[in-house]
């Protein structure tokens, strides 16, 4: 009789203990899971790295005020166009943090082979994707699409779609922000057309192959380009040839760029009587530039063009 009682008590105690153990595991598992999900949702950051200034500004507008999205411009500071930029160890370290790398594409980033070799799994978003490229007299494709506002609009849309595809949680916000920015860009383009379309003599000389898209959009006629390789001063023979060409065509307006020396421009102006103005291809800018910096630069370009063309109408 005693043995049966002890066995019964032991059986009930074992069942109770088993139930407590199961309940304890469930509680602990539930708490741990909730904690992990909470930490992930609060602390997860989507990091976007951009290749250089104009793409950075476009992407900044697309991100807007989204929380938990970090934007880093890889080539900061940068003194000229990106053509011959060499990747540094610090750049590759920056890209290690990237969930997506936004580039202009169209051959602008000559270092992409090295990036892909180092980070083959990295999501690369190409702003110039699907855009028909202009070619120079040698058949070389021109990557300076963003200098045209129409080109900038297409690049913004491409970036937004690329980010939406790679970061689905924020897809709707990316598209909405891009639409708002595109409307502002279109307003600036319309303003520039109103000011420039009626002008007759729009013959100019530029100092870099940055402006063909811009010229096409606003009807400018680029008679000659001084520096085929940006930042490379023309030789004495090339200068003499340019001076002769400018005298022959009667071009009175030379447009240099704020990113480069104006020495050659001043020499040509002295020999031909032409006037030198600065036109910004928006290839570089201040660190942590404001979201409206591209539009402000284009508005400044408009003021320069209007003032310059007054001299030749």
PDB file of C-alpha atoms in Angstrom:
ATOM      1  CA  UNK A   1       0.000   0.000   0.000  1.00  0.00           C
ATOM      2  CA  UNK A   2       2.787   2.480   0.866  1.00  0.00           C
ATOM      3  CA  UNK A   3       4.718   1.538  -2.268  1.00  0.00           C
ATOM      4  CA  UNK A   4       1.687   2.223  -4.461  1.00  0.00           C
ATOM      5  CA  UNK A   5       1.186   5.656  -2.796  1.00  0.00           C
ATOM      6  CA  UNK A   6       4.858   6.588  -3.303  1.00  0.00           C
ATOM      7  CA  UNK A   7       4.699   5.464  -6.930  1.00  0.00           C
ATOM      8  CA  UNK A   8       1.527   7.527  -7.487  1.00  0.00           C
ATOM      9  CA  UNK A   9       3.075  10.652  -5.934  1.00  0.00           C
ATOM     10  CA  UNK A  10       6.244  10.174  -7.940  1.00  0.00           C
ATOM     11  CA  UNK A  11       4.241   9.794 -11.152  1.00  0.00           C
ATOM     12  CA  UNK A  12       2.288  12.996 -10.477  1.00  0.00           C
ATOM     13  CA  UNK A  13       5.491  14.868  -9.561  1.00  0.00           C
ATOM     14  CA  UNK A  14       7.250  13.714 -12.751  1.00  0.00           C
ATOM     15  CA  UNK A  15       4.327  14.831 -14.917  1.00  0.00           C
ATOM     16  CA  UNK A  16       4.279  18.220 -13.179  1.00  0.00           C
ATOM     17  CA  UNK A  17       8.032  18.604 -13.626  1.00  0.00           C
ATOM     18  CA  UNK A  18       7.806  17.702 -17.313  1.00  0.00           C
ATOM     19  CA  UNK A  19       5.030  20.232 -17.835  1.00  0.00           C
ATOM     20  CA  UNK A  20       7.076  22.970 -16.116  1.00  0.00           C
ATOM     21  CA  UNK A  21      10.122  22.162 -18.254  1.00  0.00           C
ATOM     22  CA  UNK A  22       8.088  22.329 -21.487  1.00  0.00           C
ATOM     23  CA  UNK A  23       6.426  25.543 -20.379  1.00  0.00           C
ATOM     24  CA  UNK A  24       9.800  27.031 -19.421  1.00  0.00           C
ATOM     25  CA  UNK A  25      11.317  26.179 -22.797  1.00  0.00           C
ATOM     26  CA  UNK A  26       8.350  27.738 -24.605  1.00  0.00           C
ATOM     27  CA  UNK A  27       8.590  30.922 -22.550  1.00  0.00           C
ATOM     28  CA  UNK A  28      12.329  31.207 -23.018  1.00  0.00           C
ATOM     29  CA  UNK A  29      12.099  30.514 -26.741  1.00  0.00           C
ATOM     30  CA  UNK A  30       9.309  33.026 -27.161  1.00  0.00           C
ATOM     31  CA  UNK A  31      11.213  35.735 -25.286  1.00  0.00           C
ATOM     32  CA  UNK A  32      14.425  35.112 -27.145  1.00  0.00           C
ATOM     33  CA  UNK A  33      12.703  35.178 -30.522  1.00  0.00           C
ATOM     34  CA  UNK A  34      10.888  38.392 -29.728  1.00  0.00           C
ATOM     35  CA  UNK A  35      14.092  39.993 -28.545  1.00  0.00           C
ATOM     36  CA  UNK A  36      15.978  38.990 -31.691  1.00  0.00           C
ATOM     37  CA  UNK A  37      13.259  40.273 -34.003  1.00  0.00           C
ATOM     38  CA  UNK A  38      13.030  43.524 -32.070  1.00  0.00           C
ATOM     39  CA  UNK A  39      16.762  44.084 -32.252  1.00  0.00           C
ATOM     40  CA  UNK A  40      16.818  43.281 -35.971  1.00  0.00           C
ATOM     41  CA  UNK A  41      13.986  45.636 -36.807  1.00  0.00           C
ATOM     42  CA  UNK A  42      15.440  48.469 -34.751  1.00  0.00           C
ATOM     43  CA  UNK A  43      19.094  48.060 -35.620  1.00  0.00           C
ATOM     44  CA  UNK A  44      19.123  46.878 -39.239  1.00  0.00           C
ATOM     45  CA  UNK A  45      20.620  49.521 -41.554  1.00  0.00           C
ATOM     46  CA  UNK A  46      20.549  49.382 -45.350  1.00  0.00           C
ATOM     47  CA  UNK A  47      23.806  50.945 -46.545  1.00  0.00           C
ATOM     48  CA  UNK A  48      24.014  52.543 -49.989  1.00  0.00           C
ATOM     49  CA  UNK A  49      27.367  53.651 -51.388  1.00  0.00           C
ATOM     50  CA  UNK A  50      27.562  55.944 -54.423  1.00  0.00           C
ATOM     51  CA  UNK A  51      30.504  56.265 -56.813  1.00  0.00           C
ATOM     52  CA  UNK A  52      30.701  60.059 -57.052  1.00  0.00           C
ATOM     53  CA  UNK A  53      29.008  63.403 -56.503  1.00  0.00           C
ATOM     54  CA  UNK A  54      26.079  63.658 -58.974  1.00  0.00           C
ATOM     55  CA  UNK A  55      24.968  60.078 -58.312  1.00  0.00           C
ATOM     56  CA  UNK A  56      25.231  60.822 -54.577  1.00  0.00           C
ATOM     57  CA  UNK A  57      22.930  63.858 -54.905  1.00  0.00           C
ATOM     58  CA  UNK A  58      20.377  61.917 -56.969  1.00  0.00           C
ATOM     59  CA  UNK A  59      20.378  59.034 -54.485  1.00  0.00           C
ATOM     60  CA  UNK A  60      20.073  61.417 -51.543  1.00  0.00           C
ATOM     61  CA  UNK A  61      16.837  62.754 -53.000  1.00  0.00           C
ATOM     62  CA  UNK A  62      15.531  59.225 -53.577  1.00  0.00           C
ATOM     63  CA  UNK A  63      16.256  58.192 -49.984  1.00  0.00           C
ATOM     64  CA  UNK A  64      14.739  61.325 -48.511  1.00  0.00           C
ATOM     65  CA  UNK A  65      14.172  61.005 -44.751  1.00  0.00           C
ATOM     66  CA  UNK A  66      13.999  57.221 -44.623  1.00  0.00           C
ATOM     67  CA  UNK A  67      15.165  55.823 -41.273  1.00  0.00           C
ATOM     68  CA  UNK A  68      17.720  53.015 -41.163  1.00  0.00           C
ATOM     69  CA  UNK A  69      19.070  53.858 -44.637  1.00  0.00           C
ATOM     70  CA  UNK A  70      22.666  55.067 -44.703  1.00  0.00           C
ATOM     71  CA  UNK A  71      24.191  56.903 -47.677  1.00  0.00           C
ATOM     72  CA  UNK A  72      27.956  57.140 -48.256  1.00  0.00           C
ATOM     73  CA  UNK A  73      29.722  58.804 -51.186  1.00  0.00           C
ATOM     74  CA  UNK A  74      32.848  56.747 -51.892  1.00  0.00           C
ATOM     75  CA  UNK A  75      34.999  59.333 -53.699  1.00  0.00           C
ATOM     76  CA  UNK A  76      35.003  62.134 -51.154  1.00  0.00           C
ATOM     77  CA  UNK A  77      36.715  64.519 -51.602  1.00  0.00           C
ATOM     78  CA  UNK A  78      37.015  64.510 -55.395  1.00  0.00           C
ATOM     79  CA  UNK A  79      38.620  67.278 -57.440  1.00  0.00           C
ATOM     80  CA  UNK A  80      37.627  66.437 -61.022  1.00  0.00           C
ATOM     81  CA  UNK A  81      35.668  64.065 -63.190  1.00  0.00           C
ATOM     82  CA  UNK A  82      35.829  60.364 -62.361  1.00  0.00           C
ATOM     83  CA  UNK A  83      37.489  59.156 -65.588  1.00  0.00           C
ATOM     84  CA  UNK A  84      40.868  58.095 -64.222  1.00  0.00           C
ATOM     85  CA  UNK A  85      40.028  57.634 -60.554  1.00  0.00           C
ATOM     86  CA  UNK A  86      42.061  54.886 -58.917  1.00  0.00           C
ATOM     87  CA  UNK A  87      40.479  52.812 -56.150  1.00  0.00           C
ATOM     88  CA  UNK A  88      42.155  53.163 -52.766  1.00  0.00           C
ATOM     89  CA  UNK A  89      42.183  50.627 -49.906  1.00  0.00           C
ATOM     90  CA  UNK A  90      39.802  52.914 -48.027  1.00  0.00           C
ATOM     91  CA  UNK A  91      37.324  52.723 -50.929  1.00  0.00           C
ATOM     92  CA  UNK A  92      37.283  48.935 -50.852  1.00  0.00           C
ATOM     93  CA  UNK A  93      36.787  49.069 -47.094  1.00  0.00           C
ATOM     94  CA  UNK A  94      33.817  51.386 -47.615  1.00  0.00           C
ATOM     95  CA  UNK A  95      32.341  48.977 -50.147  1.00  0.00           C
ATOM     96  CA  UNK A  96      32.558  46.137 -47.606  1.00  0.00           C
ATOM     97  CA  UNK A  97      29.727  47.879 -45.733  1.00  0.00           C
ATOM     98  CA  UNK A  98      27.573  48.389 -48.828  1.00  0.00           C
ATOM     99  CA  UNK A  99      24.288  46.612 -49.459  1.00  0.00           C
ATOM    100  CA  UNK A 100      24.101  48.401 -52.818  1.00  0.00           C
ATOM    101  CA  UNK A 101      26.596  50.362 -54.910  1.00  0.00           C
ATOM    102  CA  UNK A 102      25.070  53.065 -57.123  1.00  0.00           C
ATOM    103  CA  UNK A 103      27.212  54.093 -60.101  1.00  0.00           C
ATOM    104  CA  UNK A 104      26.764  56.237 -63.192  1.00  0.00           C
ATOM    105  CA  UNK A 105      27.924  53.460 -65.498  1.00  0.00           C
ATOM    106  CA  UNK A 106      28.428  53.917 -69.266  1.00  0.00           C
ATOM    107  CA  UNK A 107      32.161  53.519 -68.687  1.00  0.00           C
ATOM    108  CA  UNK A 108      32.526  56.391 -66.214  1.00  0.00           C
ATOM    109  CA  UNK A 109      33.790  54.150 -63.396  1.00  0.00           C
ATOM    110  CA  UNK A 110      36.833  52.511 -65.000  1.00  0.00           C
ATOM    111  CA  UNK A 111      37.566  50.757 -61.699  1.00  0.00           C
ATOM    112  CA  UNK A 112      34.461  48.545 -61.725  1.00  0.00           C
ATOM    113  CA  UNK A 113      36.360  45.400 -62.782  1.00  0.00           C
ATOM    114  CA  UNK A 114      38.353  45.628 -59.570  1.00  0.00           C
ATOM    115  CA  UNK A 115      35.203  46.216 -57.503  1.00  0.00           C
ATOM    116  CA  UNK A 116      33.462  43.186 -58.995  1.00  0.00           C
ATOM    117  CA  UNK A 117      36.550  41.059 -58.431  1.00  0.00           C
ATOM    118  CA  UNK A 118      36.694  42.091 -54.769  1.00  0.00           C
ATOM    119  CA  UNK A 119      32.925  41.997 -54.142  1.00  0.00           C
ATOM    120  CA  UNK A 120      31.307  39.676 -56.722  1.00  0.00           C
ATOM    121  CA  UNK A 121      28.097  39.472 -54.682  1.00  0.00           C
ATOM    122  CA  UNK A 122      27.663  43.259 -54.371  1.00  0.00           C
ATOM    123  CA  UNK A 123      24.415  44.689 -55.757  1.00  0.00           C
ATOM    124  CA  UNK A 124      25.417  47.275 -58.406  1.00  0.00           C
ATOM    125  CA  UNK A 125      22.814  49.781 -59.619  1.00  0.00           C
ATOM    126  CA  UNK A 126      23.715  51.520 -62.884  1.00  0.00           C
ATOM    127  CA  UNK A 127      22.082  54.932 -63.340  1.00  0.00           C
ATOM    128  CA  UNK A 128      22.840  55.001 -67.091  1.00  0.00           C
ATOM    129  CA  UNK A 129      21.226  51.631 -67.760  1.00  0.00           C
ATOM    130  CA  UNK A 130      19.337  51.569 -71.064  1.00  0.00           C
ATOM    131  CA  UNK A 131      20.202  55.156 -72.044  1.00  0.00           C
ATOM    132  CA  UNK A 132      21.351  55.716 -75.618  1.00  0.00           C
ATOM    133  CA  UNK A 133      24.854  57.174 -75.446  1.00  0.00           C
ATOM    134  CA  UNK A 134      26.242  59.969 -77.582  1.00  0.00           C
ATOM    135  CA  UNK A 135      29.562  59.318 -79.324  1.00  0.00           C
ATOM    136  CA  UNK A 136      32.432  61.646 -80.173  1.00  0.00           C
ATOM    137  CA  UNK A 137      34.120  61.951 -83.570  1.00  0.00           C
ATOM    138  CA  UNK A 138      36.243  58.902 -82.742  1.00  0.00           C
ATOM    139  CA  UNK A 139      33.230  56.763 -81.905  1.00  0.00           C
ATOM    140  CA  UNK A 140      33.923  56.842 -78.157  1.00  0.00           C
ATOM    141  CA  UNK A 141      30.812  56.772 -75.997  1.00  0.00           C
ATOM    142  CA  UNK A 142      30.229  59.728 -73.710  1.00  0.00           C
ATOM    143  CA  UNK A 143      29.180  58.882 -70.121  1.00  0.00           C
ATOM    144  CA  UNK A 144      28.302  62.446 -68.973  1.00  0.00           C
ATOM    145  CA  UNK A 145      24.556  61.815 -69.112  1.00  0.00           C
ATOM    146  CA  UNK A 146      23.746  63.574 -65.835  1.00  0.00           C
ATOM    147  CA  UNK A 147      24.865  66.974 -67.211  1.00  0.00           C
ATOM    148  CA  UNK A 148      21.631  67.036 -69.217  1.00  0.00           C
ATOM    149  CA  UNK A 149      18.605  67.477 -66.975  1.00  0.00           C
ATOM    150  CA  UNK A 150      16.673  65.055 -69.161  1.00  0.00           C
ATOM    151  CA  UNK A 151      19.482  62.549 -68.641  1.00  0.00           C
ATOM    152  CA  UNK A 152      19.453  63.241 -64.918  1.00  0.00           C
ATOM    153  CA  UNK A 153      15.729  62.483 -64.775  1.00  0.00           C
ATOM    154  CA  UNK A 154      16.240  59.103 -66.436  1.00  0.00           C
ATOM    155  CA  UNK A 155      19.132  58.309 -64.114  1.00  0.00           C
ATOM    156  CA  UNK A 156      17.046  59.167 -61.056  1.00  0.00           C
ATOM    157  CA  UNK A 157      14.306  56.806 -62.235  1.00  0.00           C
ATOM    158  CA  UNK A 158      16.832  54.028 -62.861  1.00  0.00           C
ATOM    159  CA  UNK A 159      18.379  54.438 -59.415  1.00  0.00           C
ATOM    160  CA  UNK A 160      14.967  54.421 -57.734  1.00  0.00           C
ATOM    161  CA  UNK A 161      13.931  51.219 -59.493  1.00  0.00           C
ATOM    162  CA  UNK A 162      17.250  49.567 -58.666  1.00  0.00           C
ATOM    163  CA  UNK A 163      16.923  50.439 -54.997  1.00  0.00           C
ATOM    164  CA  UNK A 164      13.273  49.361 -54.925  1.00  0.00           C
ATOM    165  CA  UNK A 165      14.262  45.961 -56.297  1.00  0.00           C
ATOM    166  CA  UNK A 166      17.096  45.475 -53.817  1.00  0.00           C
ATOM    167  CA  UNK A 167      15.396  46.938 -50.713  1.00  0.00           C
ATOM    168  CA  UNK A 168      11.763  45.891 -51.001  1.00  0.00           C
ATOM    169  CA  UNK A 169      10.822  47.260 -47.562  1.00  0.00           C
ATOM    170  CA  UNK A 170      11.434  50.822 -48.756  1.00  0.00           C
ATOM    171  CA  UNK A 171      10.434  50.344 -52.411  1.00  0.00           C
ATOM    172  CA  UNK A 172       7.321  52.532 -52.287  1.00  0.00           C
ATOM    173  CA  UNK A 173       9.190  55.355 -50.534  1.00  0.00           C
ATOM    174  CA  UNK A 174      12.039  55.270 -53.048  1.00  0.00           C
ATOM    175  CA  UNK A 175       9.604  55.594 -55.942  1.00  0.00           C
ATOM    176  CA  UNK A 176       7.565  58.320 -54.266  1.00  0.00           C
ATOM    177  CA  UNK A 177      10.660  60.386 -53.415  1.00  0.00           C
ATOM    178  CA  UNK A 178      12.019  59.922 -56.933  1.00  0.00           C
ATOM    179  CA  UNK A 179       8.749  61.163 -58.437  1.00  0.00           C
ATOM    180  CA  UNK A 180       8.899  64.316 -56.293  1.00  0.00           C
ATOM    181  CA  UNK A 181      12.488  64.993 -57.317  1.00  0.00           C
ATOM    182  CA  UNK A 182      11.761  64.349 -60.994  1.00  0.00           C
ATOM    183  CA  UNK A 183       9.028  66.996 -60.880  1.00  0.00           C
ATOM    184  CA  UNK A 184      11.530  69.517 -59.507  1.00  0.00           C
ATOM    185  CA  UNK A 185      14.076  68.592 -62.174  1.00  0.00           C
ATOM    186  CA  UNK A 186      11.454  68.964 -64.891  1.00  0.00           C
ATOM    187  CA  UNK A 187      10.507  72.395 -63.579  1.00  0.00           C
ATOM    188  CA  UNK A 188      14.164  73.466 -63.795  1.00  0.00           C
ATOM    189  CA  UNK A 189      14.445  72.089 -67.323  1.00  0.00           C
ATOM    190  CA  UNK A 190      11.281  73.947 -68.378  1.00  0.00           C
ATOM    191  CA  UNK A 191      12.660  77.156 -66.895  1.00  0.00           C
ATOM    192  CA  UNK A 192      15.905  76.778 -68.827  1.00  0.00           C
ATOM    193  CA  UNK A 193      14.092  76.075 -72.092  1.00  0.00           C
ATOM    194  CA  UNK A 194      12.003  79.231 -71.659  1.00  0.00           C
ATOM    195  CA  UNK A 195      15.168  81.303 -71.254  1.00  0.00           C
ATOM    196  CA  UNK A 196      17.347  79.641 -73.893  1.00  0.00           C
ATOM    197  CA  UNK A 197      15.183  78.283 -76.699  1.00  0.00           C
ATOM    198  CA  UNK A 198      14.566  81.640 -78.384  1.00  0.00           C
ATOM    199  CA  UNK A 199      18.239  82.581 -78.692  1.00  0.00           C
ATOM    200  CA  UNK A 200      19.773  82.426 -82.173  1.00  0.00           C
ATOM    201  CA  UNK A 201      23.554  82.424 -81.865  1.00  0.00           C
ATOM    202  CA  UNK A 202      24.487  79.634 -79.453  1.00  0.00           C
ATOM    203  CA  UNK A 203      27.948  78.724 -80.780  1.00  0.00           C
ATOM    204  CA  UNK A 204      30.358  77.918 -77.970  1.00  0.00           C
ATOM    205  CA  UNK A 205      33.730  76.335 -77.195  1.00  0.00           C
ATOM    206  CA  UNK A 206      34.005  74.057 -74.139  1.00  0.00           C
ATOM    207  CA  UNK A 207      37.043  72.709 -72.314  1.00  0.00           C
ATOM    208  CA  UNK A 208      35.925  69.158 -71.646  1.00  0.00           C
ATOM    209  CA  UNK A 209      33.712  66.530 -73.295  1.00  0.00           C
ATOM    210  CA  UNK A 210      31.201  66.950 -70.466  1.00  0.00           C
ATOM    211  CA  UNK A 211      28.571  69.009 -72.273  1.00  0.00           C
ATOM    212  CA  UNK A 212      27.280  67.196 -75.413  1.00  0.00           C
ATOM    213  CA  UNK A 213      24.112  65.954 -73.640  1.00  0.00           C
ATOM    214  CA  UNK A 214      23.525  69.398 -72.133  1.00  0.00           C
ATOM    215  CA  UNK A 215      24.134  71.050 -75.515  1.00  0.00           C
ATOM    216  CA  UNK A 216      21.722  68.695 -77.248  1.00  0.00           C
ATOM    217  CA  UNK A 217      19.005  69.399 -74.707  1.00  0.00           C
ATOM    218  CA  UNK A 218      19.268  73.193 -74.915  1.00  0.00           C
ATOM    219  CA  UNK A 219      20.308  73.643 -78.533  1.00  0.00           C
ATOM    220  CA  UNK A 220      23.897  74.777 -77.971  1.00  0.00           C
ATOM    221  CA  UNK A 221      26.402  74.293 -80.796  1.00  0.00           C
ATOM    222  CA  UNK A 222      29.789  73.108 -79.502  1.00  0.00           C
ATOM    223  CA  UNK A 223      32.212  74.270 -82.193  1.00  0.00           C
ATOM    224  CA  UNK A 224      35.296  72.829 -80.502  1.00  0.00           C
ATOM    225  CA  UNK A 225      36.531  71.166 -77.311  1.00  0.00           C
ATOM    226  CA  UNK A 226      39.866  72.411 -75.941  1.00  0.00           C
ATOM    227  CA  UNK A 227      40.871  69.582 -73.599  1.00  0.00           C
ATOM    228  CA  UNK A 228      39.858  66.176 -74.903  1.00  0.00           C
ATOM    229  CA  UNK A 229      41.465  64.671 -71.794  1.00  0.00           C
ATOM    230  CA  UNK A 230      40.176  66.621 -68.774  1.00  0.00           C
ATOM    231  CA  UNK A 231      42.869  68.421 -66.809  1.00  0.00           C
ATOM    232  CA  UNK A 232      45.441  68.014 -69.597  1.00  0.00           C
ATOM    233  CA  UNK A 233      46.663  71.341 -70.933  1.00  0.00           C
ATOM    234  CA  UNK A 234      46.713  71.572 -74.747  1.00  0.00           C
ATOM    235  CA  UNK A 235      50.125  71.848 -76.402  1.00  0.00           C
ATOM    236  CA  UNK A 236      51.326  75.057 -78.050  1.00  0.00           C
ATOM    237  CA  UNK A 237      50.467  73.592 -81.448  1.00  0.00           C
ATOM    238  CA  UNK A 238      46.966  72.585 -80.324  1.00  0.00           C
ATOM    239  CA  UNK A 239      46.416  76.056 -78.856  1.00  0.00           C
ATOM    240  CA  UNK A 240      47.472  77.690 -82.107  1.00  0.00           C
ATOM    241  CA  UNK A 241      45.084  75.449 -84.038  1.00  0.00           C
ATOM    242  CA  UNK A 242      42.230  76.278 -81.696  1.00  0.00           C
ATOM    243  CA  UNK A 243      42.925  79.992 -81.901  1.00  0.00           C
ATOM    244  CA  UNK A 244      42.803  79.771 -85.692  1.00  0.00           C
ATOM    245  CA  UNK A 245      39.555  77.784 -85.608  1.00  0.00           C
ATOM    246  CA  UNK A 246      37.889  80.217 -83.224  1.00  0.00           C
ATOM    247  CA  UNK A 247      38.917  83.207 -85.325  1.00  0.00           C
ATOM    248  CA  UNK A 248      37.637  81.467 -88.455  1.00  0.00           C
ATOM    249  CA  UNK A 249      34.252  80.544 -86.972  1.00  0.00           C
ATOM    250  CA  UNK A 250      33.844  83.781 -85.067  1.00  0.00           C
ATOM    251  CA  UNK A 251      32.958  82.070 -81.767  1.00  0.00           C
ATOM    252  CA  UNK A 252      32.963  84.632 -78.964  1.00  0.00           C
ATOM    253  CA  UNK A 253      32.139  82.453 -75.951  1.00  0.00           C
ATOM    254  CA  UNK A 254      34.503  80.058 -74.171  1.00  0.00           C
ATOM    255  CA  UNK A 255      33.143  77.955 -71.329  1.00  0.00           C
ATOM    256  CA  UNK A 256      35.688  76.618 -68.870  1.00  0.00           C
ATOM    257  CA  UNK A 257      34.845  74.519 -65.800  1.00  0.00           C
ATOM    258  CA  UNK A 258      35.327  75.401 -62.127  1.00  0.00           C
ATOM    259  CA  UNK A 259      36.994  72.012 -61.519  1.00  0.00           C
ATOM    260  CA  UNK A 260      39.960  72.773 -63.798  1.00  0.00           C
ATOM    261  CA  UNK A 261      42.548  75.478 -64.501  1.00  0.00           C
ATOM    262  CA  UNK A 262      41.412  78.334 -66.712  1.00  0.00           C
ATOM    263  CA  UNK A 263      44.937  79.067 -67.969  1.00  0.00           C
ATOM    264  CA  UNK A 264      44.340  77.752 -71.494  1.00  0.00           C
ATOM    265  CA  UNK A 265      40.995  79.533 -71.690  1.00  0.00           C
ATOM    266  CA  UNK A 266      42.595  82.832 -70.755  1.00  0.00           C
ATOM    267  CA  UNK A 267      45.322  82.338 -73.377  1.00  0.00           C
ATOM    268  CA  UNK A 268      42.761  81.641 -76.117  1.00  0.00           C
ATOM    269  CA  UNK A 269      40.605  84.575 -75.022  1.00  0.00           C
ATOM    270  CA  UNK A 270      43.579  86.913 -75.191  1.00  0.00           C
ATOM    271  CA  UNK A 271      44.400  85.776 -78.729  1.00  0.00           C
ATOM    272  CA  UNK A 272      40.854  85.797 -80.085  1.00  0.00           C
ATOM    273  CA  UNK A 273      38.960  88.425 -78.128  1.00  0.00           C
ATOM    274  CA  UNK A 274      36.483  85.807 -76.935  1.00  0.00           C
ATOM    275  CA  UNK A 275      35.116  85.930 -73.401  1.00  0.00           C
ATOM    276  CA  UNK A 276      35.552  83.210 -70.776  1.00  0.00           C
ATOM    277  CA  UNK A 277      32.697  81.998 -68.584  1.00  0.00           C
ATOM    278  CA  UNK A 278      32.444  79.113 -66.125  1.00  0.00           C
ATOM    279  CA  UNK A 279      29.916  76.346 -66.759  1.00  0.00           C
ATOM    280  CA  UNK A 280      29.579  73.642 -64.119  1.00  0.00           C
ATOM    281  CA  UNK A 281      29.100  69.998 -65.225  1.00  0.00           C
ATOM    282  CA  UNK A 282      28.157  69.190 -61.603  1.00  0.00           C
ATOM    283  CA  UNK A 283      30.813  66.489 -61.407  1.00  0.00           C
ATOM    284  CA  UNK A 284      32.022  67.570 -57.973  1.00  0.00           C
ATOM    285  CA  UNK A 285      30.641  69.431 -54.984  1.00  0.00           C
ATOM    286  CA  UNK A 286      30.732  69.877 -51.260  1.00  0.00           C
ATOM    287  CA  UNK A 287      30.839  66.954 -48.876  1.00  0.00           C
ATOM    288  CA  UNK A 288      27.371  66.137 -47.527  1.00  0.00           C
ATOM    289  CA  UNK A 289      25.855  68.321 -50.260  1.00  0.00           C
ATOM    290  CA  UNK A 290      22.255  69.402 -49.861  1.00  0.00           C
ATOM    291  CA  UNK A 291      19.539  67.607 -51.787  1.00  0.00           C
ATOM    292  CA  UNK A 292      18.902  70.662 -53.983  1.00  0.00           C
ATOM    293  CA  UNK A 293      22.559  71.187 -54.950  1.00  0.00           C
ATOM    294  CA  UNK A 294      22.219  69.799 -58.491  1.00  0.00           C
ATOM    295  CA  UNK A 295      19.239  72.046 -59.267  1.00  0.00           C
ATOM    296  CA  UNK A 296      21.041  75.046 -57.771  1.00  0.00           C
ATOM    297  CA  UNK A 297      24.083  74.344 -59.955  1.00  0.00           C
ATOM    298  CA  UNK A 298      21.889  74.122 -63.045  1.00  0.00           C
ATOM    299  CA  UNK A 299      20.159  77.364 -62.136  1.00  0.00           C
ATOM    300  CA  UNK A 300      23.554  79.032 -61.818  1.00  0.00           C
ATOM    301  CA  UNK A 301      24.497  77.612 -65.231  1.00  0.00           C
ATOM    302  CA  UNK A 302      21.349  79.183 -66.642  1.00  0.00           C
ATOM    303  CA  UNK A 303      22.308  82.609 -65.271  1.00  0.00           C
ATOM    304  CA  UNK A 304      25.793  82.278 -66.770  1.00  0.00           C
ATOM    305  CA  UNK A 305      24.436  81.259 -70.176  1.00  0.00           C
ATOM    306  CA  UNK A 306      21.878  84.070 -70.292  1.00  0.00           C
ATOM    307  CA  UNK A 307      24.551  86.630 -69.414  1.00  0.00           C
ATOM    308  CA  UNK A 308      27.000  85.177 -71.946  1.00  0.00           C
ATOM    309  CA  UNK A 309      24.556  84.944 -74.832  1.00  0.00           C
ATOM    310  CA  UNK A 310      23.545  88.580 -74.340  1.00  0.00           C
ATOM    311  CA  UNK A 311      26.975  89.438 -75.735  1.00  0.00           C
ATOM    312  CA  UNK A 312      26.445  87.658 -79.055  1.00  0.00           C
ATOM    313  CA  UNK A 313      22.767  88.088 -79.970  1.00  0.00           C
TER     314      UNK A 313
END
